Amino acid sequence: MILDTPSLYFRAFFGIPESMTAPDGMPVNAVRGLIDMIATLVRNHRPAELIATMDADWRPAFRVAAIPTYKAHRLAEGDTTGVAEQVPDTLLPQIPVIERVLDAVGIARMESPGYEADDVIGTLTRPGTGAVDVVTGDRDLFQLVDDSRPVRVLYTARGIRNLQVVDEAFVTDKYGIPGRAYADFATLRGDPSDGLPGVPGVGEKTAAALITRFGSLDALLAALDGGVTDGFPAGARAKLAAARDYLRVAPAVVEVAADAPLPDADLRLPAKARDPEALVVLSDRYGLDAPLNRLLDTLA
């Protein structure tokens, strides 16, 4: 089981009131919420291995170089460096606490310099890794589903206790495309939440029709460049031709990496806390006794 940790702690932060505080009054809603999420996931799914992925770089330079608008709307106000993300003031100090808690419990935490958590997940799910469940609220990771291994996404849109299991059949049913074609579909459609423009005038239905007809973005572009006219919905061919520069660079932005350098780590679930003394200090400092006891009981 691979956790898209930023997706989960943002969900916890916005889903739990900030009145959930440490003894000194610091909000710990994201910390407590994430701990309880992990306990629920382990109890309900019993993975053999568990990895909490993190963003070493939420807006990697290679993606910005390809499409400068990538996540630009999420830059912190007044930032001129292009690296500071808008994060609520009361969430920001909770992130280091989350990292310290994961380390003290003994849950593997993994990131890769210059890459997003998505890329770490993509690398961890590359062929040969066996069965994987990816827990996320990010549709971008639907591109990783693969029934043959299998790789599934446990999608959190309806909550951690009502996860949607996303496999190839789900993608086909939801979007009307081949089960492994989500990245190609998203490239055409675009995604405003990531500052990805898509092809102007090509919406979800046209994008689905194009990917279904040609099978992949590569095949679609080969037909476009080869002068093929059959199979293009009315007006779509001209729109694609006009967006050829975008389509040349967009896959490097949309597709998660499969080759991010990763450290060695023990991914096995700990039966007890790796650093119990540190965990006691964290529990006392931030008032985490109840959620940590629930997690440790589940692990044991």
PDB file of C-alpha atoms in Angstrom:
ATOM      1  CA  MET A   1       0.000   0.000   0.000  1.00  0.00           C
ATOM      2  CA  ILE A   2       1.349   3.385  -1.053  1.00  0.00           C
ATOM      3  CA  LEU A   3       0.009   6.549   0.555  1.00  0.00           C
ATOM      4  CA  ASP A   4      -0.158   9.810  -1.374  1.00  0.00           C
ATOM      5  CA  THR A   5       0.570  11.499   1.941  1.00  0.00           C
ATOM      6  CA  PRO A   6       0.097  15.161   0.905  1.00  0.00           C
ATOM      7  CA  SER A   7      -3.304  14.314  -0.560  1.00  0.00           C
ATOM      8  CA  LEU A   8      -4.286  12.624   2.698  1.00  0.00           C
ATOM      9  CA  TYR A   9      -3.075  15.273   5.117  1.00  0.00           C
ATOM     10  CA  PHE A  10      -4.720  18.043   3.085  1.00  0.00           C
ATOM     11  CA  ARG A  11      -7.950  16.040   3.225  1.00  0.00           C
ATOM     12  CA  ALA A  12      -7.581  15.591   6.990  1.00  0.00           C
ATOM     13  CA  PHE A  13      -6.832  19.291   7.472  1.00  0.00           C
ATOM     14  CA  PHE A  14      -9.940  20.449   5.625  1.00  0.00           C
ATOM     15  CA  GLY A  15     -12.144  17.670   7.020  1.00  0.00           C
ATOM     16  CA  ILE A  16     -11.380  18.056  10.733  1.00  0.00           C
ATOM     17  CA  PRO A  17     -11.933  21.311  12.672  1.00  0.00           C
ATOM     18  CA  GLU A  18      -8.883  23.343  13.686  1.00  0.00           C
ATOM     19  CA  SER A  19     -10.308  23.275  17.207  1.00  0.00           C
ATOM     20  CA  MET A  20      -8.530  19.908  17.471  1.00  0.00           C
ATOM     21  CA  THR A  21      -5.411  21.253  19.159  1.00  0.00           C
ATOM     22  CA  ALA A  22      -2.282  20.323  21.103  1.00  0.00           C
ATOM     23  CA  PRO A  23      -2.044  21.254  24.791  1.00  0.00           C
ATOM     24  CA  ASP A  24      -0.422  24.578  23.808  1.00  0.00           C
ATOM     25  CA  GLY A  25      -3.241  25.430  21.400  1.00  0.00           C
ATOM     26  CA  MET A  26      -1.480  24.522  18.124  1.00  0.00           C
ATOM     27  CA  PRO A  27      -3.946  22.946  15.650  1.00  0.00           C
ATOM     28  CA  VAL A  28      -3.143  19.249  15.062  1.00  0.00           C
ATOM     29  CA  ASN A  29      -6.192  18.317  12.990  1.00  0.00           C
ATOM     30  CA  ALA A  30      -4.107  17.155  10.007  1.00  0.00           C
ATOM     31  CA  VAL A  31      -1.761  15.123  12.224  1.00  0.00           C
ATOM     32  CA  ARG A  32      -4.543  13.373  14.104  1.00  0.00           C
ATOM     33  CA  GLY A  33      -6.598  12.857  10.972  1.00  0.00           C
ATOM     34  CA  LEU A  34      -3.734  11.264   9.069  1.00  0.00           C
ATOM     35  CA  ILE A  35      -2.869   8.928  11.953  1.00  0.00           C
ATOM     36  CA  ASP A  36      -6.475   7.738  12.108  1.00  0.00           C
ATOM     37  CA  MET A  37      -6.598   7.336   8.311  1.00  0.00           C
ATOM     38  CA  ILE A  38      -3.541   5.082   8.395  1.00  0.00           C
ATOM     39  CA  ALA A  39      -5.009   3.016  11.232  1.00  0.00           C
ATOM     40  CA  THR A  40      -8.251   2.554   9.282  1.00  0.00           C
ATOM     41  CA  LEU A  41      -6.418   1.616   6.068  1.00  0.00           C
ATOM     42  CA  VAL A  42      -4.207  -0.939   7.807  1.00  0.00           C
ATOM     43  CA  ARG A  43      -7.139  -2.432   9.722  1.00  0.00           C
ATOM     44  CA  ASN A  44      -9.377  -2.722   6.660  1.00  0.00           C
ATOM     45  CA  HIS A  45      -6.824  -3.743   4.012  1.00  0.00           C
ATOM     46  CA  ARG A  46      -3.946  -5.380   5.937  1.00  0.00           C
ATOM     47  CA  PRO A  47      -1.116  -4.586   3.524  1.00  0.00           C
ATOM     48  CA  ALA A  48       2.139  -6.489   3.852  1.00  0.00           C
ATOM     49  CA  GLU A  49       4.108  -3.303   3.151  1.00  0.00           C
ATOM     50  CA  LEU A  50       3.282   0.375   3.618  1.00  0.00           C
ATOM     51  CA  ILE A  51       4.988   3.467   2.208  1.00  0.00           C
ATOM     52  CA  ALA A  52       4.120   7.105   2.924  1.00  0.00           C
ATOM     53  CA  THR A  53       5.272   9.174  -0.054  1.00  0.00           C
ATOM     54  CA  MET A  54       6.053  12.881   0.252  1.00  0.00           C
ATOM     55  CA  ASP A  55       6.623  15.850  -2.052  1.00  0.00           C
ATOM     56  CA  ALA A  56      10.309  16.731  -2.159  1.00  0.00           C
ATOM     57  CA  ASP A  57       9.345  19.224  -4.874  1.00  0.00           C
ATOM     58  CA  TRP A  58       5.658  20.024  -5.385  1.00  0.00           C
ATOM     59  CA  ARG A  59       6.360  21.885  -8.685  1.00  0.00           C
ATOM     60  CA  PRO A  60       9.359  20.180 -10.359  1.00  0.00           C
ATOM     61  CA  ALA A  61      11.514  22.264 -12.664  1.00  0.00           C
ATOM     62  CA  PHE A  62      11.217  19.803 -15.557  1.00  0.00           C
ATOM     63  CA  ARG A  63       7.431  20.209 -15.584  1.00  0.00           C
ATOM     64  CA  VAL A  64       7.546  23.987 -15.300  1.00  0.00           C
ATOM     65  CA  ALA A  65      10.084  24.124 -18.152  1.00  0.00           C
ATOM     66  CA  ALA A  66       7.658  22.202 -20.357  1.00  0.00           C
ATOM     67  CA  ILE A  67       4.492  24.109 -19.346  1.00  0.00           C
ATOM     68  CA  PRO A  68       5.161  27.298 -17.317  1.00  0.00           C
ATOM     69  CA  THR A  69       1.548  27.474 -16.074  1.00  0.00           C
ATOM     70  CA  TYR A  70       1.948  24.147 -14.255  1.00  0.00           C
ATOM     71  CA  LYS A  71       0.540  24.750 -10.737  1.00  0.00           C
ATOM     72  CA  ALA A  72       1.381  28.452 -11.088  1.00  0.00           C
ATOM     73  CA  HIS A  73      -1.980  29.416  -9.549  1.00  0.00           C
ATOM     74  CA  ARG A  74      -0.939  27.618  -6.363  1.00  0.00           C
ATOM     75  CA  LEU A  75       2.192  29.669  -5.763  1.00  0.00           C
ATOM     76  CA  ALA A  76       2.261  31.535  -2.453  1.00  0.00           C
ATOM     77  CA  GLU A  77       1.194  35.160  -2.739  1.00  0.00           C
ATOM     78  CA  GLY A  78       4.171  37.384  -3.478  1.00  0.00           C
ATOM     79  CA  ASP A  79       6.473  34.463  -4.304  1.00  0.00           C
ATOM     80  CA  THR A  80       8.911  35.311  -7.102  1.00  0.00           C
ATOM     81  CA  THR A  81      10.983  32.149  -6.940  1.00  0.00           C
ATOM     82  CA  GLY A  82       8.337  29.766  -8.243  1.00  0.00           C
ATOM     83  CA  VAL A  83       8.923  27.294  -5.393  1.00  0.00           C
ATOM     84  CA  ALA A  84       6.718  28.372  -2.457  1.00  0.00           C
ATOM     85  CA  GLU A  85       3.339  26.630  -2.366  1.00  0.00           C
ATOM     86  CA  GLN A  86       0.172  28.125  -0.924  1.00  0.00           C
ATOM     87  CA  VAL A  87      -0.328  26.134   2.265  1.00  0.00           C
ATOM     88  CA  PRO A  88      -2.646  27.271   5.074  1.00  0.00           C
ATOM     89  CA  ASP A  89      -0.713  28.857   7.918  1.00  0.00           C
ATOM     90  CA  THR A  90      -2.094  26.370  10.415  1.00  0.00           C
ATOM     91  CA  LEU A  91      -1.241  23.352   8.253  1.00  0.00           C
ATOM     92  CA  LEU A  92       2.362  24.254   7.494  1.00  0.00           C
ATOM     93  CA  PRO A  93       3.774  23.564  11.011  1.00  0.00           C
ATOM     94  CA  GLN A  94       1.911  20.254  11.162  1.00  0.00           C
ATOM     95  CA  ILE A  95       3.823  18.732   8.231  1.00  0.00           C
ATOM     96  CA  PRO A  96       7.126  18.283  10.133  1.00  0.00           C
ATOM     97  CA  VAL A  97       5.149  16.752  13.008  1.00  0.00           C
ATOM     98  CA  ILE A  98       3.593  14.262  10.587  1.00  0.00           C
ATOM     99  CA  GLU A  99       7.050  13.312   9.324  1.00  0.00           C
ATOM    100  CA  ARG A 100       8.403  12.844  12.854  1.00  0.00           C
ATOM    101  CA  VAL A 101       5.400  10.711  13.843  1.00  0.00           C
ATOM    102  CA  LEU A 102       5.776   8.448  10.804  1.00  0.00           C
ATOM    103  CA  ASP A 103       9.495   8.018  11.521  1.00  0.00           C
ATOM    104  CA  ALA A 104       8.950   7.252  15.198  1.00  0.00           C
ATOM    105  CA  VAL A 105       6.199   4.732  14.453  1.00  0.00           C
ATOM    106  CA  GLY A 106       8.396   3.090  11.826  1.00  0.00           C
ATOM    107  CA  ILE A 107       6.274   3.626   8.715  1.00  0.00           C
ATOM    108  CA  ALA A 108       8.535   4.023   5.692  1.00  0.00           C
ATOM    109  CA  ARG A 109       8.564   7.617   4.442  1.00  0.00           C
ATOM    110  CA  MET A 110       9.901   8.224   0.958  1.00  0.00           C
ATOM    111  CA  GLU A 111      10.609  11.210  -1.275  1.00  0.00           C
ATOM    112  CA  SER A 112      12.953  11.995  -4.148  1.00  0.00           C
ATOM    113  CA  PRO A 113      14.709  15.356  -4.703  1.00  0.00           C
ATOM    114  CA  GLY A 114      13.281  17.175  -7.706  1.00  0.00           C
ATOM    115  CA  TYR A 115      10.159  15.018  -7.854  1.00  0.00           C
ATOM    116  CA  GLU A 116       6.608  15.008  -6.557  1.00  0.00           C
ATOM    117  CA  ALA A 117       5.027  12.303  -4.432  1.00  0.00           C
ATOM    118  CA  ASP A 118       3.190  11.204  -7.601  1.00  0.00           C
ATOM    119  CA  ASP A 119       6.543  10.387  -9.218  1.00  0.00           C
ATOM    120  CA  VAL A 120       7.673   8.368  -6.219  1.00  0.00           C
ATOM    121  CA  ILE A 121       4.405   6.444  -6.469  1.00  0.00           C
ATOM    122  CA  GLY A 122       4.895   5.924 -10.205  1.00  0.00           C
ATOM    123  CA  THR A 123       8.383   4.566  -9.611  1.00  0.00           C
ATOM    124  CA  LEU A 124       7.207   2.271  -6.831  1.00  0.00           C
ATOM    125  CA  THR A 125       4.487   0.820  -9.083  1.00  0.00           C
ATOM    126  CA  ARG A 126       6.662   0.146 -12.131  1.00  0.00           C
ATOM    127  CA  PRO A 127       6.450  -3.361 -13.605  1.00  0.00           C
ATOM    128  CA  GLY A 128       7.862  -6.087 -11.419  1.00  0.00           C
ATOM    129  CA  THR A 129       6.744  -4.633  -8.103  1.00  0.00           C
ATOM    130  CA  GLY A 130       3.685  -6.866  -7.772  1.00  0.00           C
ATOM    131  CA  ALA A 131       0.247  -6.025  -6.379  1.00  0.00           C
ATOM    132  CA  VAL A 132      -0.119  -2.434  -5.178  1.00  0.00           C
ATOM    133  CA  ASP A 133      -2.905  -0.294  -3.738  1.00  0.00           C
ATOM    134  CA  VAL A 134      -2.374   3.473  -4.092  1.00  0.00           C
ATOM    135  CA  VAL A 135      -4.387   5.607  -1.655  1.00  0.00           C
ATOM    136  CA  THR A 136      -5.053   9.091  -3.010  1.00  0.00           C
ATOM    137  CA  GLY A 137      -7.620  11.775  -3.728  1.00  0.00           C
ATOM    138  CA  ASP A 138      -5.790  12.743  -6.929  1.00  0.00           C
ATOM    139  CA  ARG A 139      -7.319  11.549 -10.210  1.00  0.00           C
ATOM    140  CA  ASP A 140      -3.941  11.970 -11.945  1.00  0.00           C
ATOM    141  CA  LEU A 141      -2.891   8.669 -10.428  1.00  0.00           C
ATOM    142  CA  PHE A 142      -5.664   6.810 -12.268  1.00  0.00           C
ATOM    143  CA  GLN A 143      -3.056   6.508 -15.030  1.00  0.00           C
ATOM    144  CA  LEU A 144      -1.264   3.862 -12.946  1.00  0.00           C
ATOM    145  CA  VAL A 145      -4.066   1.285 -12.804  1.00  0.00           C
ATOM    146  CA  ASP A 146      -3.063  -2.023 -14.346  1.00  0.00           C
ATOM    147  CA  ASP A 147      -5.183  -5.128 -13.889  1.00  0.00           C
ATOM    148  CA  SER A 148      -2.384  -7.445 -14.973  1.00  0.00           C
ATOM    149  CA  ARG A 149      -0.248  -6.922 -11.842  1.00  0.00           C
ATOM    150  CA  PRO A 150      -2.611  -5.610 -10.310  1.00  0.00           C
ATOM    151  CA  VAL A 151      -2.216  -1.919  -9.457  1.00  0.00           C
ATOM    152  CA  ARG A 152      -5.350  -0.264  -8.111  1.00  0.00           C
ATOM    153  CA  VAL A 153      -6.171   3.189  -6.792  1.00  0.00           C
ATOM    154  CA  LEU A 154      -8.169   3.475  -3.577  1.00  0.00           C
ATOM    155  CA  TYR A 155      -9.804   6.825  -4.230  1.00  0.00           C
ATOM    156  CA  THR A 156     -10.705   8.941  -1.203  1.00  0.00           C
ATOM    157  CA  ALA A 157     -13.311  11.273  -2.752  1.00  0.00           C
ATOM    158  CA  ARG A 158     -16.062   9.700  -0.621  1.00  0.00           C
ATOM    159  CA  GLY A 159     -13.944   9.360   2.503  1.00  0.00           C
ATOM    160  CA  ILE A 160     -11.435   6.925   3.910  1.00  0.00           C
ATOM    161  CA  ARG A 161     -14.152   4.510   5.072  1.00  0.00           C
ATOM    162  CA  ASN A 162     -15.913   4.532   1.708  1.00  0.00           C
ATOM    163  CA  LEU A 163     -13.031   4.207  -0.732  1.00  0.00           C
ATOM    164  CA  GLN A 164     -13.729   3.756  -4.429  1.00  0.00           C
ATOM    165  CA  VAL A 165     -11.653   0.948  -5.913  1.00  0.00           C
ATOM    166  CA  VAL A 166     -10.334   2.234  -9.237  1.00  0.00           C
ATOM    167  CA  ASP A 167      -9.186  -0.396 -11.720  1.00  0.00           C
ATOM    168  CA  GLU A 168      -9.232  -0.517 -15.516  1.00  0.00           C
ATOM    169  CA  ALA A 169     -12.964  -1.273 -15.599  1.00  0.00           C
ATOM    170  CA  PHE A 170     -13.685   1.762 -13.409  1.00  0.00           C
ATOM    171  CA  VAL A 171     -11.691   4.046 -15.728  1.00  0.00           C
ATOM    172  CA  THR A 172     -13.447   2.664 -18.799  1.00  0.00           C
ATOM    173  CA  ASP A 173     -16.885   2.988 -17.224  1.00  0.00           C
ATOM    174  CA  LYS A 174     -16.263   6.477 -15.853  1.00  0.00           C
ATOM    175  CA  TYR A 175     -14.531   8.069 -18.831  1.00  0.00           C
ATOM    176  CA  GLY A 176     -15.303   5.809 -21.797  1.00  0.00           C
ATOM    177  CA  ILE A 177     -11.629   5.165 -22.584  1.00  0.00           C
ATOM    178  CA  PRO A 178      -9.291   2.154 -22.479  1.00  0.00           C
ATOM    179  CA  GLY A 179      -8.476   1.337 -18.864  1.00  0.00           C
ATOM    180  CA  ARG A 180      -4.813   2.342 -19.032  1.00  0.00           C
ATOM    181  CA  ALA A 181      -5.300   5.487 -21.130  1.00  0.00           C
ATOM    182  CA  TYR A 182      -6.070   8.052 -18.426  1.00  0.00           C
ATOM    183  CA  ALA A 183      -2.837  10.064 -18.905  1.00  0.00           C
ATOM    184  CA  ASP A 184      -3.456  10.459 -22.656  1.00  0.00           C
ATOM    185  CA  PHE A 185      -7.071  11.423 -22.003  1.00  0.00           C
ATOM    186  CA  ALA A 186      -6.056  13.981 -19.346  1.00  0.00           C
ATOM    187  CA  THR A 187      -3.452  15.494 -21.674  1.00  0.00           C
ATOM    188  CA  LEU A 188      -6.123  16.261 -24.267  1.00  0.00           C
ATOM    189  CA  ARG A 189      -8.787  17.382 -21.798  1.00  0.00           C
ATOM    190  CA  GLY A 190      -6.491  19.411 -19.549  1.00  0.00           C
ATOM    191  CA  ASP A 191      -6.778  19.966 -15.803  1.00  0.00           C
ATOM    192  CA  PRO A 192      -7.324  23.509 -14.451  1.00  0.00           C
ATOM    193  CA  SER A 193      -6.441  22.353 -10.927  1.00  0.00           C
ATOM    194  CA  ASP A 194      -2.880  21.753 -12.133  1.00  0.00           C
ATOM    195  CA  GLY A 195      -2.694  24.655 -14.579  1.00  0.00           C
ATOM    196  CA  LEU A 196      -2.736  22.221 -17.495  1.00  0.00           C
ATOM    197  CA  PRO A 197      -4.509  23.906 -20.419  1.00  0.00           C
ATOM    198  CA  GLY A 198      -5.409  20.911 -22.569  1.00  0.00           C
ATOM    199  CA  VAL A 199      -6.316  21.331 -26.234  1.00  0.00           C
ATOM    200  CA  PRO A 200      -8.586  24.374 -26.665  1.00  0.00           C
ATOM    201  CA  GLY A 201     -12.019  23.288 -27.790  1.00  0.00           C
ATOM    202  CA  VAL A 202     -11.466  19.626 -26.905  1.00  0.00           C
ATOM    203  CA  GLY A 203     -13.561  18.697 -23.896  1.00  0.00           C
ATOM    204  CA  GLU A 204     -13.996  15.449 -22.010  1.00  0.00           C
ATOM    205  CA  LYS A 205     -16.315  13.789 -24.553  1.00  0.00           C
ATOM    206  CA  THR A 206     -14.141  14.631 -27.563  1.00  0.00           C
ATOM    207  CA  ALA A 207     -10.971  13.592 -25.713  1.00  0.00           C
ATOM    208  CA  ALA A 208     -12.574  10.252 -24.855  1.00  0.00           C
ATOM    209  CA  ALA A 209     -13.741   9.725 -28.428  1.00  0.00           C
ATOM    210  CA  LEU A 210     -10.267  10.446 -29.809  1.00  0.00           C
ATOM    211  CA  ILE A 211      -8.447   8.139 -27.393  1.00  0.00           C
ATOM    212  CA  THR A 212     -10.991   5.379 -27.921  1.00  0.00           C
ATOM    213  CA  ARG A 213     -10.721   5.700 -31.697  1.00  0.00           C
ATOM    214  CA  PHE A 214      -6.921   5.798 -31.913  1.00  0.00           C
ATOM    215  CA  GLY A 215      -6.008   3.866 -28.761  1.00  0.00           C
ATOM    216  CA  SER A 216      -3.292   6.199 -27.504  1.00  0.00           C
ATOM    217  CA  LEU A 217      -1.986   9.728 -27.809  1.00  0.00           C
ATOM    218  CA  ASP A 218       1.048   8.500 -29.764  1.00  0.00           C
ATOM    219  CA  ALA A 219      -1.197   6.806 -32.325  1.00  0.00           C
ATOM    220  CA  LEU A 220      -3.399   9.890 -32.505  1.00  0.00           C
ATOM    221  CA  LEU A 221      -0.411  12.151 -33.178  1.00  0.00           C
ATOM    222  CA  ALA A 222       0.943   9.737 -35.785  1.00  0.00           C
ATOM    223  CA  ALA A 223      -2.409   9.913 -37.595  1.00  0.00           C
ATOM    224  CA  LEU A 224      -2.429  13.701 -37.307  1.00  0.00           C
ATOM    225  CA  ASP A 225       1.115  14.060 -38.652  1.00  0.00           C
ATOM    226  CA  GLY A 226       0.508  11.434 -41.345  1.00  0.00           C
ATOM    227  CA  GLY A 227      -2.407  13.302 -42.876  1.00  0.00           C
ATOM    228  CA  VAL A 228      -5.094  10.846 -41.766  1.00  0.00           C
ATOM    229  CA  THR A 229      -8.530  12.468 -41.743  1.00  0.00           C
ATOM    230  CA  ASP A 230     -10.818   9.556 -40.829  1.00  0.00           C
ATOM    231  CA  GLY A 231     -11.817   9.109 -37.198  1.00  0.00           C
ATOM    232  CA  PHE A 232     -11.569  12.736 -36.092  1.00  0.00           C
ATOM    233  CA  PRO A 233     -14.773  14.317 -34.724  1.00  0.00           C
ATOM    234  CA  ALA A 234     -15.923  17.414 -36.579  1.00  0.00           C
ATOM    235  CA  GLY A 235     -13.429  20.237 -36.130  1.00  0.00           C
ATOM    236  CA  ALA A 236     -11.161  18.232 -33.832  1.00  0.00           C
ATOM    237  CA  ARG A 237      -8.373  17.707 -36.338  1.00  0.00           C
ATOM    238  CA  ALA A 238      -7.789  21.437 -36.812  1.00  0.00           C
ATOM    239  CA  LYS A 239      -7.840  22.018 -33.058  1.00  0.00           C
ATOM    240  CA  LEU A 240      -5.263  19.277 -32.511  1.00  0.00           C
ATOM    241  CA  ALA A 241      -3.038  20.614 -35.265  1.00  0.00           C
ATOM    242  CA  ALA A 242      -3.151  24.086 -33.717  1.00  0.00           C
ATOM    243  CA  ALA A 243      -2.165  22.603 -30.350  1.00  0.00           C
ATOM    244  CA  ARG A 244       0.711  20.510 -31.699  1.00  0.00           C
ATOM    245  CA  ASP A 245       3.374  22.394 -29.686  1.00  0.00           C
ATOM    246  CA  TYR A 246       1.428  21.768 -26.486  1.00  0.00           C
ATOM    247  CA  LEU A 247       0.930  18.088 -27.308  1.00  0.00           C
ATOM    248  CA  ARG A 248       4.659  17.708 -27.914  1.00  0.00           C
ATOM    249  CA  VAL A 249       5.588  18.696 -24.337  1.00  0.00           C
ATOM    250  CA  ALA A 250       2.464  17.893 -22.302  1.00  0.00           C
ATOM    251  CA  PRO A 251       3.082  14.149 -21.785  1.00  0.00           C
ATOM    252  CA  ALA A 252       6.242  14.932 -19.786  1.00  0.00           C
ATOM    253  CA  VAL A 253       4.068  16.983 -17.447  1.00  0.00           C
ATOM    254  CA  VAL A 254       1.041  14.712 -17.201  1.00  0.00           C
ATOM    255  CA  GLU A 255       2.740  11.322 -16.976  1.00  0.00           C
ATOM    256  CA  VAL A 256       4.190  10.424 -13.592  1.00  0.00           C
ATOM    257  CA  ALA A 257       7.838   9.437 -13.600  1.00  0.00           C
ATOM    258  CA  ALA A 258       8.799   5.792 -13.399  1.00  0.00           C
ATOM    259  CA  ASP A 259      12.481   6.394 -12.701  1.00  0.00           C
ATOM    260  CA  ALA A 260      12.713   8.745  -9.717  1.00  0.00           C
ATOM    261  CA  PRO A 261      15.783   7.809  -7.632  1.00  0.00           C
ATOM    262  CA  LEU A 262      14.591   6.249  -4.383  1.00  0.00           C
ATOM    263  CA  PRO A 263      16.418   5.357  -1.179  1.00  0.00           C
ATOM    264  CA  ASP A 264      16.481   1.864   0.242  1.00  0.00           C
ATOM    265  CA  ALA A 265      13.861   1.430   2.933  1.00  0.00           C
ATOM    266  CA  ASP A 266      12.259  -1.261   5.052  1.00  0.00           C
ATOM    267  CA  LEU A 267       8.657  -1.229   3.825  1.00  0.00           C
ATOM    268  CA  ARG A 268       7.322  -3.866   6.204  1.00  0.00           C
ATOM    269  CA  LEU A 269       4.642  -2.845   8.654  1.00  0.00           C
ATOM    270  CA  PRO A 270       6.155  -2.376  12.120  1.00  0.00           C
ATOM    271  CA  ALA A 271       4.619  -4.534  14.852  1.00  0.00           C
ATOM    272  CA  LYS A 272       5.625  -1.906  17.424  1.00  0.00           C
ATOM    273  CA  ALA A 273       6.983   1.618  17.420  1.00  0.00           C
ATOM    274  CA  ARG A 274      10.493   1.956  15.998  1.00  0.00           C
ATOM    275  CA  ASP A 275      11.372   4.766  18.422  1.00  0.00           C
ATOM    276  CA  PRO A 276       8.976   4.539  21.388  1.00  0.00           C
ATOM    277  CA  GLU A 277      10.760   7.249  23.384  1.00  0.00           C
ATOM    278  CA  ALA A 278      10.433   9.761  20.556  1.00  0.00           C
ATOM    279  CA  LEU A 279       6.798   8.753  20.104  1.00  0.00           C
ATOM    280  CA  VAL A 280       6.049   9.419  23.790  1.00  0.00           C
ATOM    281  CA  VAL A 281       7.590  12.876  23.485  1.00  0.00           C
ATOM    282  CA  LEU A 282       5.534  13.622  20.363  1.00  0.00           C
ATOM    283  CA  SER A 283       2.371  12.240  21.925  1.00  0.00           C
ATOM    284  CA  ASP A 284       2.763  14.396  25.045  1.00  0.00           C
ATOM    285  CA  ARG A 285       3.789  17.520  23.133  1.00  0.00           C
ATOM    286  CA  TYR A 286       0.928  17.398  20.627  1.00  0.00           C
ATOM    287  CA  GLY A 287      -1.794  15.520  22.536  1.00  0.00           C
ATOM    288  CA  LEU A 288      -1.769  12.469  20.273  1.00  0.00           C
ATOM    289  CA  ASP A 289      -2.339   9.687  22.812  1.00  0.00           C
ATOM    290  CA  ALA A 290      -5.709   8.481  21.460  1.00  0.00           C
ATOM    291  CA  PRO A 291      -4.915   8.321  17.707  1.00  0.00           C
ATOM    292  CA  LEU A 292      -1.434   6.891  18.288  1.00  0.00           C
ATOM    293  CA  ASN A 293      -2.799   4.187  20.580  1.00  0.00           C
ATOM    294  CA  ARG A 294      -5.372   3.276  17.908  1.00  0.00           C
ATOM    295  CA  LEU A 295      -2.639   3.035  15.271  1.00  0.00           C
ATOM    296  CA  LEU A 296      -0.247   1.050  17.456  1.00  0.00           C
ATOM    297  CA  ASP A 297      -3.021  -1.353  18.492  1.00  0.00           C
ATOM    298  CA  THR A 298      -3.860  -1.915  14.812  1.00  0.00           C
ATOM    299  CA  LEU A 299      -0.231  -2.519  13.894  1.00  0.00           C
ATOM    300  CA  ALA A 300       0.212  -4.937  16.783  1.00  0.00           C
TER     301      ALA A 300
END
